[in-house]
């Protein structure tokens, strides 16, 4: 693996200030496991405090608005997220696509705004169970990439793609290793088609029911450059179990 595996915790709508002890413990653990690159995306309310508690790991947001500012009650701009101390933002998570009706066009605009504000971006894509059963998984993900990834000079360097099959999120179900390998290969091909040579260097994360006991196998798959972790990122103990697996995968 040429780059360090990137292990990102997505806390979703979990966490009050009491959870900062977990952020601190994750940061301490990451200090011992430098073969992996570690980050968490806590709720927006904790970004500033998490940045102060955790000096080493990346801190990110789970969404941003596409506009720089304006009459958008309840929304938060990429520049605000950066000002609060974040380095990156996740956009296009399937829960946002579902709960908030976000389209590929919305996701692309958010990603472009985040890059313009100096953040890096994790763009999420993934098929539903019905789409996979219909043999459409790669086509659906390819179309999401075409619609959601911003174009432009220097953009590929600031983007990570997270492949998260919707049916695997929070369910304990994961695709077979062969299916993960095939999808990541197809995402890589699409990235090269979209970005040329720079597409070969874009990290592709797998997400969906990653746990300490399945992380090593998933992370050993070619073109899996890390993991986006929901439930198992909520305690330092389980999240660091995944980081250990990633650090070991990077050493082999
Ligand atoms: P999960 O969530 O690890 O709980 O399946 C992953 C995600 O939604 O990012």
Short mmCIF file of C-alpha atoms in Angstrom, two decimals, residues 34-173:
data_model
loop_
_atom_site.label_atom_id
_atom_site.label_comp_id
_atom_site.label_asym_id
_atom_site.label_seq_id
_atom_site.Cartn_x
_atom_site.Cartn_y
_atom_site.Cartn_z
CA UNK A 34 1.43 5.93 12.97
CA UNK A 35 1.21 3.47 10.08
CA UNK A 36 -2.46 4.42 9.78
CA UNK A 37 -3.95 7.86 9.25
CA UNK A 38 -6.83 8.36 11.67
CA UNK A 39 -9.71 10.82 11.70
CA UNK A 40 -13.13 11.27 13.25
CA UNK A 41 -16.19 13.21 12.14
CA UNK A 42 -18.07 14.06 15.32
CA UNK A 43 -21.34 16.02 15.32
CA UNK A 44 -20.74 19.65 14.33
CA UNK A 45 -21.29 20.78 17.91
CA UNK A 46 -18.15 18.91 19.00
CA UNK A 47 -15.75 19.86 16.20
CA UNK A 48 -14.13 22.77 18.01
CA UNK A 49 -13.71 20.92 21.30
CA UNK A 50 -12.56 17.72 19.58
CA UNK A 51 -9.87 19.71 17.76
CA UNK A 52 -8.60 21.00 21.12
CA UNK A 53 -8.66 17.56 22.73
CA UNK A 54 -7.08 15.68 19.86
CA UNK A 55 -3.94 17.14 18.33
CA UNK A 56 -2.87 14.38 15.98
CA UNK A 57 -5.93 12.90 14.29
CA UNK A 58 -7.99 14.54 11.58
CA UNK A 59 -11.25 16.17 12.65
CA UNK A 60 -14.08 16.56 10.16
CA UNK A 61 -17.73 17.39 9.67
CA UNK A 62 -20.48 15.14 8.31
CA UNK A 63 -22.00 17.65 5.88
CA UNK A 64 -21.74 21.27 4.77
CA UNK A 65 -23.86 23.72 2.78
CA UNK A 66 -22.81 24.52 -0.77
CA UNK A 67 -23.11 28.30 -0.33
CA UNK A 68 -20.50 30.51 1.31
CA UNK A 69 -23.12 32.10 3.53
CA UNK A 70 -26.58 33.61 3.43
CA UNK A 71 -30.18 33.02 4.44
CA UNK A 72 -29.98 29.27 5.17
CA UNK A 73 -31.31 28.79 8.68
CA UNK A 74 -29.70 25.88 10.47
CA UNK A 75 -27.06 25.26 7.82
CA UNK A 76 -23.30 25.51 8.15
CA UNK A 77 -20.81 26.54 5.47
CA UNK A 78 -17.53 24.86 4.67
CA UNK A 79 -15.63 27.94 5.81
CA UNK A 80 -17.38 27.79 9.20
CA UNK A 81 -16.41 24.16 9.55
CA UNK A 82 -12.82 25.01 8.75
CA UNK A 83 -12.90 27.91 11.18
CA UNK A 84 -14.11 25.54 13.90
CA UNK A 85 -10.95 23.49 13.41
CA UNK A 86 -11.95 20.78 10.93
CA UNK A 87 -9.71 19.52 8.14
CA UNK A 88 -12.27 17.62 6.10
CA UNK A 89 -15.95 17.04 5.49
CA UNK A 90 -17.97 13.97 4.50
CA UNK A 91 -20.52 14.69 1.76
CA UNK A 92 -23.17 12.56 0.10
CA UNK A 93 -23.55 10.00 2.87
CA UNK A 94 -26.51 7.77 2.01
CA UNK A 95 -28.31 8.93 5.17
CA UNK A 96 -28.17 12.50 3.84
CA UNK A 97 -29.15 11.42 0.35
CA UNK A 98 -32.16 9.61 1.90
CA UNK A 99 -33.15 11.83 4.85
CA UNK A 100 -32.55 15.15 3.09
CA UNK A 101 -33.15 14.23 -0.52
CA UNK A 102 -29.64 15.23 -1.57
CA UNK A 103 -29.00 14.66 -5.27
CA UNK A 104 -25.68 14.04 -6.98
CA UNK A 105 -25.75 17.68 -8.08
CA UNK A 106 -26.14 18.83 -4.46
CA UNK A 107 -23.30 16.58 -3.36
CA UNK A 108 -21.02 17.86 -6.10
CA UNK A 109 -21.74 21.48 -5.14
CA UNK A 110 -20.99 20.73 -1.48
CA UNK A 111 -17.74 18.97 -2.37
CA UNK A 112 -16.65 21.89 -4.57
CA UNK A 113 -17.49 24.39 -1.80
CA UNK A 114 -15.51 22.39 0.73
CA UNK A 115 -12.46 22.25 -1.52
CA UNK A 116 -12.72 25.97 -2.18
CA UNK A 117 -12.75 26.53 1.59
CA UNK A 118 -9.52 24.56 1.99
CA UNK A 119 -10.99 21.31 3.32
CA UNK A 120 -10.46 17.83 1.97
CA UNK A 121 -13.59 15.87 1.11
CA UNK A 122 -14.87 12.33 1.51
CA UNK A 123 -17.54 11.74 -1.14
CA UNK A 124 -19.81 8.77 -0.37
CA UNK A 125 -21.38 6.49 -2.96
CA UNK A 126 -23.09 3.11 -2.72
CA UNK A 127 -25.92 1.01 -4.07
CA UNK A 128 -29.07 -0.19 -2.29
CA UNK A 129 -29.77 -3.88 -1.74
CA UNK A 130 -32.36 -3.88 -4.53
CA UNK A 131 -29.88 -2.31 -6.95
CA UNK A 132 -27.28 -4.96 -6.10
CA UNK A 133 -29.82 -7.77 -6.47
CA UNK A 134 -30.71 -6.36 -9.89
CA UNK A 135 -27.05 -6.54 -10.96
CA UNK A 136 -26.86 -2.74 -11.09
CA UNK A 137 -24.36 -2.06 -8.29
CA UNK A 138 -21.40 -0.96 -10.41
CA UNK A 139 -23.55 1.05 -12.81
CA UNK A 140 -25.27 2.87 -9.95
CA UNK A 141 -22.00 3.68 -8.21
CA UNK A 142 -20.42 4.79 -11.49
CA UNK A 143 -23.31 7.15 -12.16
CA UNK A 144 -23.11 8.54 -8.62
CA UNK A 145 -19.42 9.23 -9.12
CA UNK A 146 -20.01 10.96 -12.44
CA UNK A 147 -22.67 13.15 -10.85
CA UNK A 148 -21.13 13.79 -7.43
CA UNK A 149 -17.42 14.30 -8.00
CA UNK A 150 -16.33 17.83 -8.84
CA UNK A 151 -13.98 18.41 -11.76
CA UNK A 152 -11.02 20.73 -11.99
CA UNK A 153 -7.30 21.11 -11.57
CA UNK A 154 -5.99 19.84 -8.23
CA UNK A 155 -9.36 18.44 -7.16
CA UNK A 156 -8.39 14.76 -7.23
CA UNK A 157 -5.67 15.46 -4.68
CA UNK A 158 -8.25 16.72 -2.19
CA UNK A 159 -10.81 13.96 -2.61
CA UNK A 160 -11.38 10.55 -1.05
CA UNK A 161 -14.19 8.30 -2.27
CA UNK A 162 -16.05 6.14 0.28
CA UNK A 163 -17.86 3.13 -1.12
CA UNK A 164 -20.67 2.34 1.29
CA UNK A 165 -23.29 -0.17 0.14
CA UNK A 166 -26.48 1.15 1.73
CA UNK A 167 -27.59 -2.35 2.74
CA UNK A 168 -24.36 -2.89 4.71
CA UNK A 169 -24.60 0.28 6.82
CA UNK A 170 -25.41 -0.50 10.43
CA UNK A 171 -26.69 -3.97 9.54
CA UNK A 172 -23.74 -6.23 10.35
CA UNK A 173 -23.86 -7.45 6.74
#
